[in-house]
Short mmCIF file of N, CA and C in Angstrom, two decimals:
data_model
loop_
_atom_site.label_atom_id
_atom_site.label_comp_id
_atom_site.label_asym_id
_atom_site.label_seq_id
_atom_site.Cartn_x
_atom_site.Cartn_y
_atom_site.Cartn_z
N UNK A 1 0.91 -1.31 0.09
CA UNK A 1 0.16 -0.04 -0.01
C UNK A 1 0.92 0.97 0.24
N UNK A 2 0.54 2.27 -0.74
CA UNK A 2 1.52 3.50 -1.18
C UNK A 2 1.03 4.43 0.28
N UNK A 3 2.25 5.50 0.56
CA UNK A 3 2.03 6.04 2.00
C UNK A 3 1.63 7.42 1.43
N UNK A 4 1.38 7.52 -0.25
CA UNK A 4 1.75 9.00 -0.51
C UNK A 4 -0.29 9.26 -0.32
N UNK A 5 -0.65 10.54 0.03
CA UNK A 5 -1.55 11.43 0.22
C UNK A 5 -2.05 11.64 -0.87
N UNK A 6 -3.59 11.21 -1.18
CA UNK A 6 -3.99 12.10 -2.54
C UNK A 6 -4.11 13.61 -1.93
N UNK A 7 -4.41 14.35 -3.46
CA UNK A 7 -4.36 15.61 -3.37
C UNK A 7 -5.86 16.30 -2.57
N UNK A 8 -6.02 16.52 -1.53
CA UNK A 8 -7.51 17.06 -1.45
C UNK A 8 -8.12 17.88 -2.62
N UNK A 9 -7.58 18.57 -2.84
CA UNK A 9 -8.13 19.63 -4.22
C UNK A 9 -8.28 19.01 -5.03
N UNK A 10 -8.27 17.75 -5.71
CA UNK A 10 -8.95 16.73 -6.50
C UNK A 10 -9.46 15.75 -6.12
N UNK A 11 -9.94 15.57 -5.21
CA UNK A 11 -10.94 14.49 -4.41
C UNK A 11 -12.43 15.14 -4.53
N UNK A 12 -13.67 14.64 -4.43
CA UNK A 12 -14.60 14.86 -5.07
C UNK A 12 -15.42 14.51 -3.32
N UNK A 13 -16.66 14.63 -3.36
CA UNK A 13 -17.50 14.65 -2.16
C UNK A 13 -16.92 13.73 -1.49
N UNK A 14 -17.02 12.51 -2.10
CA UNK A 14 -16.70 11.66 -1.29
C UNK A 14 -15.69 11.15 -1.20
N UNK A 15 -14.46 11.38 -1.77
CA UNK A 15 -13.08 11.46 -2.02
C UNK A 15 -12.76 10.09 -2.97
N UNK A 16 -11.74 10.27 -2.85
CA UNK A 16 -11.39 9.22 -4.42
C UNK A 16 -11.33 7.68 -4.14
N UNK A 17 -12.22 7.18 -4.91
CA UNK A 17 -12.94 5.94 -4.56
C UNK A 17 -12.15 4.83 -5.37
N UNK A 18 -12.06 5.47 -5.86
CA UNK A 18 -10.50 4.46 -7.05
C UNK A 18 -9.18 4.86 -7.23
N UNK A 19 -8.27 4.15 -7.16
CA UNK A 19 -6.94 4.61 -7.71
C UNK A 19 -7.11 4.84 -9.26
N UNK A 20 -6.10 5.79 -9.50
CA UNK A 20 -6.05 6.22 -10.35
C UNK A 20 -5.60 5.92 -11.58
N UNK A 21 -6.16 5.27 -12.84
CA UNK A 21 -5.64 4.10 -13.57
C UNK A 21 -5.38 5.06 -14.78
N UNK A 22 -5.88 6.21 -15.54
CA UNK A 22 -5.75 6.76 -16.98
C UNK A 22 -4.23 7.14 -16.80
N UNK A 23 -4.51 7.79 -18.44
CA UNK A 23 -3.51 8.04 -18.49
C UNK A 23 -3.04 10.06 -18.62
N UNK A 24 -4.12 10.61 -18.01
CA UNK A 24 -4.24 11.56 -18.15
C UNK A 24 -3.61 12.51 -17.26
N UNK A 25 -2.36 13.49 -17.55
CA UNK A 25 -1.85 14.19 -16.09
C UNK A 25 -1.68 14.57 -14.82
N UNK A 26 -1.11 14.01 -14.15
CA UNK A 26 -1.39 14.30 -12.69
C UNK A 26 -1.73 15.40 -12.32
N UNK A 27 -1.85 16.41 -12.88
CA UNK A 27 -1.99 17.70 -12.54
C UNK A 27 -3.17 18.42 -13.35
N UNK A 28 -3.94 17.26 -13.93
CA UNK A 28 -5.38 17.88 -14.93
C UNK A 28 -6.09 18.69 -14.09
N UNK A 29 -6.79 19.19 -14.72
CA UNK A 29 -7.99 20.27 -14.11
C UNK A 29 -9.19 20.23 -15.08
N UNK A 30 -10.06 20.57 -14.07
CA UNK A 30 -11.14 20.73 -15.12
C UNK A 30 -11.26 22.44 -15.87
N UNK A 31 -11.51 22.48 -16.78
CA UNK A 31 -11.61 23.97 -17.43
C UNK A 31 -12.94 24.30 -16.65
N UNK A 32 -12.51 24.99 -15.90
CA UNK A 32 -13.61 25.64 -14.79
C UNK A 32 -14.51 27.01 -15.49
N UNK A 33 -13.36 28.07 -16.15
CA UNK A 33 -13.85 29.00 -16.70
C UNK A 33 -14.69 28.64 -18.09
N UNK A 34 -14.72 27.56 -18.46
CA UNK A 34 -15.56 27.24 -19.80
C UNK A 34 -16.74 26.80 -19.57
N UNK A 35 -16.75 26.48 -18.37
CA UNK A 35 -18.32 25.68 -17.32
C UNK A 35 -18.93 26.86 -17.09
N UNK A 36 -17.86 28.04 -16.33
CA UNK A 36 -18.63 28.58 -15.84
C UNK A 36 -19.46 30.18 -16.71
N UNK A 37 -18.88 29.48 -17.86
CA UNK A 37 -19.34 30.69 -18.89
C UNK A 37 -20.76 29.68 -19.35
N UNK A 38 -20.88 28.20 -19.83
CA UNK A 38 -21.67 27.78 -20.20
C UNK A 38 -23.21 27.08 -19.00
N UNK A 39 -22.78 27.28 -17.71
CA UNK A 39 -23.18 27.68 -16.70
C UNK A 39 -24.07 28.98 -16.27
N UNK A 40 -23.55 29.88 -16.57
CA UNK A 40 -24.21 31.18 -16.66
C UNK A 40 -25.21 31.70 -18.01
N UNK A 41 -24.51 30.30 -18.89
CA UNK A 41 -25.61 30.98 -20.17
C UNK A 41 -26.76 30.23 -20.47
N UNK A 42 -26.51 29.00 -19.76
CA UNK A 42 -27.97 27.73 -20.35
C UNK A 42 -28.79 27.81 -18.43
N UNK A 43 -27.86 28.47 -17.56
CA UNK A 43 -28.73 28.11 -16.62
C UNK A 43 -29.96 29.14 -16.62
N UNK A 44 -30.11 30.32 -17.17
CA UNK A 44 -31.43 31.39 -17.60
C UNK A 44 -32.27 30.83 -18.80
N UNK A 45 -31.52 30.25 -19.46
CA UNK A 45 -32.20 29.84 -20.82
C UNK A 45 -32.88 28.65 -20.52
N UNK A 46 -32.78 27.68 -19.68
CA UNK A 46 -33.19 26.43 -19.03
C UNK A 46 -34.36 26.99 -18.45
N UNK A 47 -34.48 27.74 -17.20
CA UNK A 47 -35.35 28.51 -16.71
C UNK A 47 -36.46 29.01 -17.13
N UNK A 48 -35.89 29.66 -18.41
CA UNK A 48 -36.92 30.63 -19.33
C UNK A 48 -38.13 29.62 -20.03
N UNK A 49 -36.98 28.80 -20.65
CA UNK A 49 -37.35 27.24 -20.97
C UNK A 49 -38.66 26.72 -20.29
N UNK A 50 -38.17 26.39 -18.90
CA UNK A 50 -39.38 25.62 -17.89
C UNK A 50 -40.59 26.60 -17.75
N UNK A 51 -40.23 27.90 -17.33
CA UNK A 51 -40.97 28.85 -17.33
C UNK A 51 -42.26 28.79 -18.55
N UNK A 52 -41.78 29.06 -19.38
CA UNK A 52 -42.55 28.53 -21.26
C UNK A 52 -43.64 27.45 -21.09
N UNK A 53 -42.53 26.51 -20.84
CA UNK A 53 -43.53 24.98 -21.86
C UNK A 53 -44.74 24.84 -20.12
N UNK A 54 -44.32 25.55 -18.81
CA UNK A 54 -45.42 24.75 -17.90
C UNK A 54 -46.50 25.92 -18.18
N UNK A 55 -46.14 27.32 -18.22
CA UNK A 55 -47.47 27.82 -18.52
C UNK A 55 -48.28 27.52 -19.50
N UNK A 56 -47.40 27.35 -21.14
CA UNK A 56 -47.87 27.18 -22.47
C UNK A 56 -48.72 25.56 -21.49
N UNK A 57 -48.23 24.84 -20.87
CA UNK A 57 -49.16 23.22 -20.92
C UNK A 57 -50.03 23.72 -19.83
N UNK A 58 -50.04 24.76 -19.11
CA UNK A 58 -51.25 25.16 -18.45
C UNK A 58 -52.28 25.34 -19.08
N UNK A 59 -52.47 26.37 -20.14
CA UNK A 59 -53.28 26.72 -20.94
C UNK A 59 -53.82 25.78 -22.30
N UNK A 60 -52.85 25.06 -22.34
CA UNK A 60 -53.29 24.02 -23.70
C UNK A 60 -54.96 23.17 -23.11
N UNK A 61 -55.46 23.19 -23.96
CA UNK A 61 -56.81 22.01 -24.04
C UNK A 61 -56.29 20.94 -24.55
N UNK A 62 -57.13 19.69 -24.17
CA UNK A 62 -57.06 18.51 -24.35
C UNK A 62 -57.22 18.65 -26.21
N UNK A 63 -57.64 18.99 -26.87
CA UNK A 63 -57.60 18.74 -28.58
C UNK A 63 -56.46 20.13 -28.82
N UNK A 64 -55.84 20.63 -27.97
CA UNK A 64 -54.79 21.38 -28.90
C UNK A 64 -53.48 20.92 -29.24
N UNK A 65 -52.69 21.40 -30.47
CA UNK A 65 -51.39 20.42 -30.79
C UNK A 65 -50.48 21.96 -30.27
N UNK A 66 -49.21 21.57 -29.24
CA UNK A 66 -48.78 20.04 -29.09
C UNK A 66 -49.81 19.84 -27.89
N UNK A 67 -50.06 18.50 -27.82
CA UNK A 67 -50.57 18.30 -26.37
C UNK A 67 -50.06 18.75 -25.55
N UNK A 68 -51.11 18.54 -24.24
CA UNK A 68 -50.26 19.68 -23.28
C UNK A 68 -49.48 18.33 -22.51
N UNK A 69 -49.65 16.76 -22.53
CA UNK A 69 -49.22 16.05 -21.90
C UNK A 69 -47.42 15.80 -22.72
N UNK A 70 -46.97 16.71 -23.72
CA UNK A 70 -46.01 16.70 -24.49
C UNK A 70 -45.15 18.18 -24.03
N UNK A 71 -45.92 19.37 -23.58
CA UNK A 71 -45.95 20.13 -23.26
C UNK A 71 -44.80 19.76 -21.77
N UNK A 72 -45.79 19.13 -21.12
CA UNK A 72 -45.19 18.89 -19.62
C UNK A 72 -43.87 18.02 -19.94
N UNK A 73 -44.00 17.33 -20.57
CA UNK A 73 -42.40 15.98 -20.53
C UNK A 73 -41.78 17.52 -20.95
N UNK A 74 -41.81 18.44 -21.84
CA UNK A 74 -40.85 19.36 -22.15
C UNK A 74 -40.69 20.58 -20.92
N UNK A 75 -41.29 20.85 -20.19
CA UNK A 75 -41.31 21.72 -19.18
C UNK A 75 -40.74 20.78 -17.89
N UNK A 76 -40.72 19.41 -17.78
CA UNK A 76 -40.39 18.21 -17.01
C UNK A 76 -38.38 18.18 -17.61
N UNK A 77 -38.08 18.25 -18.90
CA UNK A 77 -37.12 18.15 -19.31
C UNK A 77 -36.14 19.62 -19.04
N UNK A 78 -36.58 20.38 -19.63
CA UNK A 78 -36.36 21.79 -19.18
C UNK A 78 -35.57 22.16 -17.84
N UNK A 79 -36.90 21.62 -16.63
CA UNK A 79 -36.39 21.87 -15.09
C UNK A 79 -35.89 21.33 -14.81
N UNK A 80 -35.39 20.17 -15.10
CA UNK A 80 -33.97 18.82 -14.81
C UNK A 80 -32.89 19.53 -15.51
N UNK A 81 -32.99 20.58 -16.43
CA UNK A 81 -31.61 20.83 -17.29
C UNK A 81 -31.52 22.19 -16.62
N UNK A 82 -32.16 22.65 -15.54
CA UNK A 82 -31.98 23.88 -15.37
C UNK A 82 -31.67 23.86 -14.01
N UNK A 83 -31.72 22.41 -13.26
CA UNK A 83 -31.57 22.45 -11.92
C UNK A 83 -29.76 22.09 -11.91
N UNK A 84 -30.00 21.18 -12.81
CA UNK A 84 -28.60 20.44 -13.39
C UNK A 84 -27.03 21.70 -13.65
N UNK A 85 -27.80 22.97 -14.32
CA UNK A 85 -27.37 24.16 -15.00
C UNK A 85 -26.57 24.68 -13.75
N UNK A 86 -27.84 24.34 -12.72
CA UNK A 86 -27.95 25.30 -11.28
C UNK A 86 -26.50 24.67 -10.58
N UNK A 87 -26.80 23.77 -10.05
CA UNK A 87 -25.94 22.97 -9.46
C UNK A 87 -24.59 22.99 -9.63
N UNK A 88 -24.63 22.92 -11.40
CA UNK A 88 -22.95 22.65 -11.75
C UNK A 88 -22.20 24.36 -12.18
N UNK A 89 -23.26 25.38 -11.75
CA UNK A 89 -22.40 26.41 -11.70
C UNK A 89 -22.36 26.53 -9.92
N UNK A 90 -22.95 26.41 -9.27
CA UNK A 90 -22.53 25.96 -7.88
C UNK A 90 -21.49 25.63 -7.71
N UNK A 91 -21.21 24.30 -7.98
CA UNK A 91 -19.80 23.74 -7.75
C UNK A 91 -19.08 24.18 -8.28
N UNK A 92 -18.96 24.85 -10.11
CA UNK A 92 -18.31 25.60 -10.42
C UNK A 92 -17.39 27.11 -9.42
N UNK A 93 -18.36 28.09 -8.89
CA UNK A 93 -17.79 28.57 -7.89
C UNK A 93 -17.38 28.49 -6.82
N UNK A 94 -17.63 27.37 -6.25
CA UNK A 94 -17.06 27.05 -4.97
C UNK A 94 -15.89 26.65 -5.16
N UNK A 95 -15.59 25.81 -6.56
CA UNK A 95 -14.20 25.01 -6.78
C UNK A 95 -13.12 26.61 -7.49
N UNK A 96 -13.31 27.86 -7.83
CA UNK A 96 -13.02 28.55 -8.50
C UNK A 96 -12.53 29.10 -6.70
N UNK A 97 -13.57 29.29 -6.16
CA UNK A 97 -12.94 29.92 -5.08
C UNK A 97 -12.72 29.14 -3.82
N UNK A 98 -12.34 27.93 -4.11
CA UNK A 98 -11.16 27.07 -3.42
C UNK A 98 -9.80 27.05 -3.55
N UNK A 99 -9.75 27.35 -5.21
CA UNK A 99 -8.78 27.22 -5.64
C UNK A 99 -7.89 28.68 -5.44
N UNK A 100 -8.89 29.61 -5.44
CA UNK A 100 -8.12 30.98 -5.24
C UNK A 100 -7.33 31.43 -3.59
N UNK A 101 -8.20 30.82 -2.30
CA UNK A 101 -7.85 30.17 -1.27
C UNK A 101 -6.45 29.84 -1.28
N UNK A 102 -6.56 28.93 -1.90
CA UNK A 102 -5.24 28.02 -2.22
C UNK A 102 -4.17 28.84 -2.48
N UNK A 103 -4.15 29.49 -3.58
CA UNK A 103 -3.72 29.98 -4.97
C UNK A 103 -2.89 31.45 -3.21
N UNK A 104 -3.86 31.68 -2.88
CA UNK A 104 -3.25 33.20 -1.89
C UNK A 104 -2.71 32.87 -0.62
N UNK A 105 -2.45 31.31 -0.29
CA UNK A 105 -1.71 30.75 0.84
C UNK A 105 -0.12 30.67 0.22
#
């Protein structure tokens, strides 16, 4: 067993569960700036889409096209994507904050 301790900045919420087996560099980092830009761009887009589809499905009648069930499905998908983008935004902001604190030490 190795006595090397894993880098705490590279561990996830549950820590490193499996040993590193890939060929990526040891110092590989996630492209946080790109993820931040994408999360800032798509979070409001998915929220607006979810609101639009929820309102549209509430106003659609049983004989309308598209059917209210289709609109509700799109609303659920947009809601899930909005939640995913929002969680990713918080994760990216936390990692950037942690990296800045580590760099200032």
